[in-house]
mmCIF file of C-alpha atoms and ligand atoms in Angstrom:
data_model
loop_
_atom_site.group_PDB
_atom_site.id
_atom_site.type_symbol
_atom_site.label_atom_id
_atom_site.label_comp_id
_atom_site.label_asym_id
_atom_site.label_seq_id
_atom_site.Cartn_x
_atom_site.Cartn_y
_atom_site.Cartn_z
ATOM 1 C CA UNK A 1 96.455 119.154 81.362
ATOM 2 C CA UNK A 2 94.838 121.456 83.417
ATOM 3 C CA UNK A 3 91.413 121.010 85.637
ATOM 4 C CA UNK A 4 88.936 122.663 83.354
ATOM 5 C CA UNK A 5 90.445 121.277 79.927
ATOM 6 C CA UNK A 6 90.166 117.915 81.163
ATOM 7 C CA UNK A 7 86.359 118.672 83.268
ATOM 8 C CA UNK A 8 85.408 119.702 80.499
ATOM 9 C CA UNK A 9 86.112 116.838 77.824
ATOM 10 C CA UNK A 10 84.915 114.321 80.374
ATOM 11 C CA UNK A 11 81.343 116.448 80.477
ATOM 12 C CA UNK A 12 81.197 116.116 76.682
ATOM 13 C CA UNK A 13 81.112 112.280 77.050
ATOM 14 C CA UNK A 14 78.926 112.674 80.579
ATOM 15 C CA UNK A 15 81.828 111.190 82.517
ATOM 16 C CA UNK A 16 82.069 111.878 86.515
ATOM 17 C CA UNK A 17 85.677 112.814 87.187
ATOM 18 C CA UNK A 18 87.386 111.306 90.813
ATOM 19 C CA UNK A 19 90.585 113.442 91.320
ATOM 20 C CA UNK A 20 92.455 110.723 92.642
ATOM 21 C CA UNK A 21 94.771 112.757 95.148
ATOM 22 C CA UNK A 22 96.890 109.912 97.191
ATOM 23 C CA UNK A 23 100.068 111.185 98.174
ATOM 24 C CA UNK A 24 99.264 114.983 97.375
ATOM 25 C CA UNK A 25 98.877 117.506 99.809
ATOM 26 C CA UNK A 26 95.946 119.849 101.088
ATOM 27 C CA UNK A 27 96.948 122.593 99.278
ATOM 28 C CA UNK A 28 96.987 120.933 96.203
ATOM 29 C CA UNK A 29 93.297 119.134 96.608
ATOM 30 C CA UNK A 30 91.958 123.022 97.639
ATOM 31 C CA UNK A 31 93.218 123.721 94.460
ATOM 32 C CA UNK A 32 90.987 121.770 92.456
ATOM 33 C CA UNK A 33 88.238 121.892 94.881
ATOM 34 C CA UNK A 34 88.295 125.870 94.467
ATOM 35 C CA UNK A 35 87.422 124.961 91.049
ATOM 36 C CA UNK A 36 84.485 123.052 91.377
ATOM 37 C CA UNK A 37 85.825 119.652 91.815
ATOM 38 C CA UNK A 38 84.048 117.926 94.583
ATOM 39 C CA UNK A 39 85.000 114.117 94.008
ATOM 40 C CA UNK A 40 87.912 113.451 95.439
ATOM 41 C CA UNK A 41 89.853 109.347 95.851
ATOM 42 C CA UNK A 42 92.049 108.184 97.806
ATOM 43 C CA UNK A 43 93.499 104.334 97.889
ATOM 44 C CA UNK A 44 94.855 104.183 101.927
ATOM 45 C CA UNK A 45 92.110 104.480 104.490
ATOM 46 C CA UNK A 46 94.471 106.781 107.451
ATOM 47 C CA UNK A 47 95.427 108.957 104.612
ATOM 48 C CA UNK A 48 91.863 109.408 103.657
ATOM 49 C CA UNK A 49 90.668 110.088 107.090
ATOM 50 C CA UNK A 50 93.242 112.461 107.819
ATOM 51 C CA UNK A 51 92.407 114.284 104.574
ATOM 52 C CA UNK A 52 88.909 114.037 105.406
ATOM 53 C CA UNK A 53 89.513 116.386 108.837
ATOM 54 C CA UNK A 54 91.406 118.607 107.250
ATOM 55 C CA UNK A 55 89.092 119.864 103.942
ATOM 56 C CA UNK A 56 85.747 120.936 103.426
ATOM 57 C CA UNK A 57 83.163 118.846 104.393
ATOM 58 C CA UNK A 58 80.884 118.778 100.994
ATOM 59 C CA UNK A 59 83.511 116.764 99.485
ATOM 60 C CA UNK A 60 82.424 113.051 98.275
ATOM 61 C CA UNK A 61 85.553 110.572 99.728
ATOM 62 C CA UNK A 62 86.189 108.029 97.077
ATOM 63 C CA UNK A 63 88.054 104.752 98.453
ATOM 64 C CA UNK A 64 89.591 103.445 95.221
ATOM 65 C CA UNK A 65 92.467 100.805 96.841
ATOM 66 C CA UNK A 66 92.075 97.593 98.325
ATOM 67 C CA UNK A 67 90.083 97.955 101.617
ATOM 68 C CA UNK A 68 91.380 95.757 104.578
ATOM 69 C CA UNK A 69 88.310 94.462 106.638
ATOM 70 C CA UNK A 70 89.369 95.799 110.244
ATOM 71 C CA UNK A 71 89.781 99.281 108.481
ATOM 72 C CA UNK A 72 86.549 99.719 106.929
ATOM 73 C CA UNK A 73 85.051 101.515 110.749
ATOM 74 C CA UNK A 74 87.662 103.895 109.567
ATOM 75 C CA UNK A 75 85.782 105.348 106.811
ATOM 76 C CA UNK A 76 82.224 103.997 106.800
ATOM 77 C CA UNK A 77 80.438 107.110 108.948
ATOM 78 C CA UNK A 78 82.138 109.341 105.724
ATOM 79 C CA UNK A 79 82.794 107.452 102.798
ATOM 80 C CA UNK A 80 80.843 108.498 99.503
ATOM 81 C CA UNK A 81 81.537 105.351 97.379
ATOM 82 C CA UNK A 82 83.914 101.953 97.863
ATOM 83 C CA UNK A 83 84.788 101.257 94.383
ATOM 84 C CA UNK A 84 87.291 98.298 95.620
ATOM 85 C CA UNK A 85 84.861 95.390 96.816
ATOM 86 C CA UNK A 86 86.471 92.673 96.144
ATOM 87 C CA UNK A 87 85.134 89.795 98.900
ATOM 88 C CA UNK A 88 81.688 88.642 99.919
ATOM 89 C CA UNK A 89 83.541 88.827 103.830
ATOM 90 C CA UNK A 90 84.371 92.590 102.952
ATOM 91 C CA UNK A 91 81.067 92.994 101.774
ATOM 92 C CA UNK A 92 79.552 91.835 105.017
ATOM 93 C CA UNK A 93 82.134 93.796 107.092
ATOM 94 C CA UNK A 94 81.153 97.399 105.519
ATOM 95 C CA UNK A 95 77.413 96.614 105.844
ATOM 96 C CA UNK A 96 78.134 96.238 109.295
ATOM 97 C CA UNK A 97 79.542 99.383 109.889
ATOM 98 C CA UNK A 98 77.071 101.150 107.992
ATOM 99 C CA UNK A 99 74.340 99.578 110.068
ATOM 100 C CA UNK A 100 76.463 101.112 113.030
ATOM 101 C CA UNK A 101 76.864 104.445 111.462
ATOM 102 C CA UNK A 102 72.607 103.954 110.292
ATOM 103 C CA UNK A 103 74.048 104.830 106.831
ATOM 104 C CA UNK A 104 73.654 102.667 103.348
ATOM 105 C CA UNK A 105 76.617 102.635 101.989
ATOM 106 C CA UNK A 106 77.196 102.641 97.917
ATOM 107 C CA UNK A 107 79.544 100.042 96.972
ATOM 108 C CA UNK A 108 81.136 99.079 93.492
ATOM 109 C CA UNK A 109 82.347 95.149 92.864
ATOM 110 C CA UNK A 110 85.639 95.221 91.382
ATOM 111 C CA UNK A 111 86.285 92.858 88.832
ATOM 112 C CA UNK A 112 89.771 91.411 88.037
ATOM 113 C CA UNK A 113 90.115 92.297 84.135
ATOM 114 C CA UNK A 114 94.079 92.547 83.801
ATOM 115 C CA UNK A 115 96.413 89.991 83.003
ATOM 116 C CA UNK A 116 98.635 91.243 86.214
ATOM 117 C CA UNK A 117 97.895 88.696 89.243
ATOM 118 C CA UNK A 118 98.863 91.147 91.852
ATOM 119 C CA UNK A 119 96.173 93.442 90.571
ATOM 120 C CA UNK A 120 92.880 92.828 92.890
ATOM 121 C CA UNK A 121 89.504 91.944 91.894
ATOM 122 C CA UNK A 122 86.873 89.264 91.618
ATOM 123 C CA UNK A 123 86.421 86.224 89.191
ATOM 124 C CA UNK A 124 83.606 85.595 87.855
ATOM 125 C CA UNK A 125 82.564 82.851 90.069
ATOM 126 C CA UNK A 126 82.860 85.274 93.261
ATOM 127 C CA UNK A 127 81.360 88.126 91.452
ATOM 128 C CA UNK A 128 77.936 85.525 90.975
ATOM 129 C CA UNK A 129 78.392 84.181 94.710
ATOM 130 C CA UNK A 130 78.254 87.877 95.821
ATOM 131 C CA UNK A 131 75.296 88.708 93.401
ATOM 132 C CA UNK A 132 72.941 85.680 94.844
ATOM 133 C CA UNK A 133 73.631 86.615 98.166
ATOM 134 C CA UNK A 134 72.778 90.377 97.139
ATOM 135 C CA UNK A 135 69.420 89.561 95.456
ATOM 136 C CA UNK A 136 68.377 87.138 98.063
ATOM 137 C CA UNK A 137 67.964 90.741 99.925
ATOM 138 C CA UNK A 138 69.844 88.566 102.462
ATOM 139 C CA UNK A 139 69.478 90.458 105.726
ATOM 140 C CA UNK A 140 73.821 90.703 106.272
ATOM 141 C CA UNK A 141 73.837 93.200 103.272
ATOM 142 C CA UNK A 142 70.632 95.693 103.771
ATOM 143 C CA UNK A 143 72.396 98.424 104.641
ATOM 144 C CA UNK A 144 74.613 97.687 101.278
ATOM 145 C CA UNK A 145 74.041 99.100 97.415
ATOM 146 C CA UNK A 146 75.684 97.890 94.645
ATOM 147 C CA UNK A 147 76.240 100.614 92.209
ATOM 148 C CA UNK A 148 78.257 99.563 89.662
ATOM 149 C CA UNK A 149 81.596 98.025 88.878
ATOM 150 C CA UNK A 150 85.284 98.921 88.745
ATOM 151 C CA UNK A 151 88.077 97.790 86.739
ATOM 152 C CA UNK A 152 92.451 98.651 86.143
ATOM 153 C CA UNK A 153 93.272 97.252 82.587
ATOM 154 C CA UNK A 154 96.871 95.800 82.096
ATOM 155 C CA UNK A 155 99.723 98.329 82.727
ATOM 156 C CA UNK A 156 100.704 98.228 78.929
ATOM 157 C CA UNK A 157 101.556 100.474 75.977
ATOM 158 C CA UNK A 158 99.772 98.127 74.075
ATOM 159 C CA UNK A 159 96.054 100.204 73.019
ATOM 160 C CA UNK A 160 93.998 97.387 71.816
ATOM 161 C CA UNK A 161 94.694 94.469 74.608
ATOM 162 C CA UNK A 162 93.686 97.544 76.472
ATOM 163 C CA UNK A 163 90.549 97.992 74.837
ATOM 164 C CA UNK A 164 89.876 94.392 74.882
ATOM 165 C CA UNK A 165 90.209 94.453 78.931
ATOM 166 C CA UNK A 166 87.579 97.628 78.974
ATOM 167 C CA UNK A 167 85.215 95.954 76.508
ATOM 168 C CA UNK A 168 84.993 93.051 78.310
ATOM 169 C CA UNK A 169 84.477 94.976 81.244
ATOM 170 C CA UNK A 170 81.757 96.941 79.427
ATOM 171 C CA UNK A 171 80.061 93.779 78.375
ATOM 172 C CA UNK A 172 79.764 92.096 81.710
ATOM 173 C CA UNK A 173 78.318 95.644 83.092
ATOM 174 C CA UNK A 174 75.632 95.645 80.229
ATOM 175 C CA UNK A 175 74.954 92.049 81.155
ATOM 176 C CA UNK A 176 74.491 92.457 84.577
ATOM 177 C CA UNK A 177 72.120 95.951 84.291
ATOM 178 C CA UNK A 178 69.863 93.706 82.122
ATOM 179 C CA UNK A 179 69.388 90.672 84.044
ATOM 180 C CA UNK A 180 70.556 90.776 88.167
ATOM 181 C CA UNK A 181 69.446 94.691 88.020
ATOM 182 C CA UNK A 182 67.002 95.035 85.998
ATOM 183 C CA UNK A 183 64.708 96.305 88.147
ATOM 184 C CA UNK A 184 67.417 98.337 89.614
ATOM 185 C CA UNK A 185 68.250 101.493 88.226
ATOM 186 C CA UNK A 186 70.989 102.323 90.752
ATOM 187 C CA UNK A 187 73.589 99.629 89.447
ATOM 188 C CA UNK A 188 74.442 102.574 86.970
ATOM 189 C CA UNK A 189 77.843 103.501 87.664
ATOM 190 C CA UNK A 190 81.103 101.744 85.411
ATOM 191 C CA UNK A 191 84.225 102.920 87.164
ATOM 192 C CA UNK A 192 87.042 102.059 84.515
ATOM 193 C CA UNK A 193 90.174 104.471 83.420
ATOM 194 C CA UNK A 194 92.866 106.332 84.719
ATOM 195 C CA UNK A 195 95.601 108.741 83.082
ATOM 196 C CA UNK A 196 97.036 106.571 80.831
ATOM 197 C CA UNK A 197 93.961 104.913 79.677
ATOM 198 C CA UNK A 198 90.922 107.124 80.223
ATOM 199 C CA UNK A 199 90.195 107.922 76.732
ATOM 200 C CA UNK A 200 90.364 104.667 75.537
ATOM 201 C CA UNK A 201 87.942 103.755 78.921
ATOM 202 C CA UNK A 202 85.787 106.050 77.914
ATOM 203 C CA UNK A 203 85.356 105.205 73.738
ATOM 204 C CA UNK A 204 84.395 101.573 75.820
ATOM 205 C CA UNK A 205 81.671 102.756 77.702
ATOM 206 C CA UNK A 206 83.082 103.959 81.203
ATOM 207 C CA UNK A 207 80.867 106.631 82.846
ATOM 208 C CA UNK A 208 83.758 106.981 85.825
ATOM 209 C CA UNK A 209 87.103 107.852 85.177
ATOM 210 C CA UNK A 210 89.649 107.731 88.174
ATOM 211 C CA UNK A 211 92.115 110.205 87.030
ATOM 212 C CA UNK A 212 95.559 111.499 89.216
ATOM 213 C CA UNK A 213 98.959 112.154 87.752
ATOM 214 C CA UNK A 214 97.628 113.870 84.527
ATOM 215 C CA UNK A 215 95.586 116.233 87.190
ATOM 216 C CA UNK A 216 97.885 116.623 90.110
ATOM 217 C CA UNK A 217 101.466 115.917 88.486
ATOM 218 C CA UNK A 218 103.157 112.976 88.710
ATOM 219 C CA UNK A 219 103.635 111.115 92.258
ATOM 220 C CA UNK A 220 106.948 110.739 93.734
ATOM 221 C CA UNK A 221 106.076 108.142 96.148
HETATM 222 C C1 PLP B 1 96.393 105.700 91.595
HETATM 223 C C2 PLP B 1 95.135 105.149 91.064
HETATM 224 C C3 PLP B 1 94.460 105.785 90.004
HETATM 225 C C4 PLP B 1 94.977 107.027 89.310
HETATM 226 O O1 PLP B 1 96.157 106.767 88.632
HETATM 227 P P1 PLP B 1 96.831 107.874 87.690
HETATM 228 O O2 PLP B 1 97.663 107.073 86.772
HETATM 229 O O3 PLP B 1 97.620 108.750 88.573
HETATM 230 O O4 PLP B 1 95.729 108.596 87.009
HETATM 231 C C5 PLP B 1 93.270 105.227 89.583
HETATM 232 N N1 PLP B 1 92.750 104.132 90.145
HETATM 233 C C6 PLP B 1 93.362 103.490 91.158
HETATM 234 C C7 PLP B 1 92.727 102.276 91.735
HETATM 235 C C8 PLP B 1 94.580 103.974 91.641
HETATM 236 O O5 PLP B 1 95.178 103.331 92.652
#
């Protein structure tokens, strides 16, 4: 699909697009970026950073893959969102390097919805150890805000366990905007679909679809 066809079915649903370009080269990010495209993710920090040098500096960096804690000073004086939280330690280590940076650094929690174990994410026992330290306004995460969550279903051709793993997703989401954020309007942002699976992401409520083969062509490595 091209750029615009698919820009322009996510804006019919109001769904922010992250061109997930890992592995792809310059040219092809200017590409997109010549086209409007502006949100760009990447899932390895080095790669990021060197991307980050090279293009135009009004682009919003995207971390989407799991974020080692002695890599986050890597990123944090950039990075436009971390949608791969997935430890109250990391958590602690990016506020620290936003303090350092004096940024505040928007953060997603990602939750662990597949059936895969060697996908990352929180339980929801860490996810509600991370959220009482958060609303406690405890002074190790002030430089932190929690926008939202993030989710990979099951790698499966199977639609409804799919939609199951979204929904669920969905439901925790709506949960937590009406009770740990109510009286935050930021927590706004439900990071869920890719390629194979942003439609049915979207039909479940995802505002945030994290798309890269069907936009760049399929990765070789
Ligand atoms: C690679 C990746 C994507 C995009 O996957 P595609 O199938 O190429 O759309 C989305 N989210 C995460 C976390 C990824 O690592």
């Amino acid at each position: 699909m091209s750029y615009l066809d698919i820009k322009k079915e996510l804006e019919q649903h109001q769904v922010e697009l992250v061109a997930v370009s890992k592995t792809k080269p310059i040219e092809s990010i200017l590409a997109i970026y010549e086209q409007g495209q502006r949100d760009f993710g990447e899932n390895k920090v080095q790669e990021m950073e060197a991307k980050y040098q090279l293009l135009p500096k009004d682009i919003r960096w995207h971390l989407i893959g799991h974020l080692q804690k002695n890599k986050v000073k890597y990123i944090a004086p950039f990075v436009y969102l971390i949608h791969s939280v997935d430890s109250l330690e990391l958590l602690y280590e990016i506020n620290k390097q936003a303090l350092k940076n004096n940024r505040v650094l928007d953060v997603l929690l990602q939750i662990h919805i597949a059936r895969e174990e060697n996908k990352f994410g929180l339980d929801k026992t860490e996810l509600i150890e991370i959220l009482d330290v958060y609303e406690a306004k405890n002074p190790g995460l002030q430089n932190i805000r929690i926008r939202g969550l993030m989710g990979m279903a099951t790698f499966s051709d199977d639609q409804e366990f799919i939609r199951n793993e979204f929904n669920g997703l969905r439901d925790l989401f709506r949960f937590l905007q009406q009770s740990y954020f109510l009286s935050d309007q930021s927590f706004s942002l439900l990071s869920m679909g890719m390629s194979s699976d942003y439609r049915i992401a979207i039909e479940a409520g995802s505002n945030m679809v994290r798309i890269g083969s069907l936009l760049f062509g399929n990765r070789t490595s």
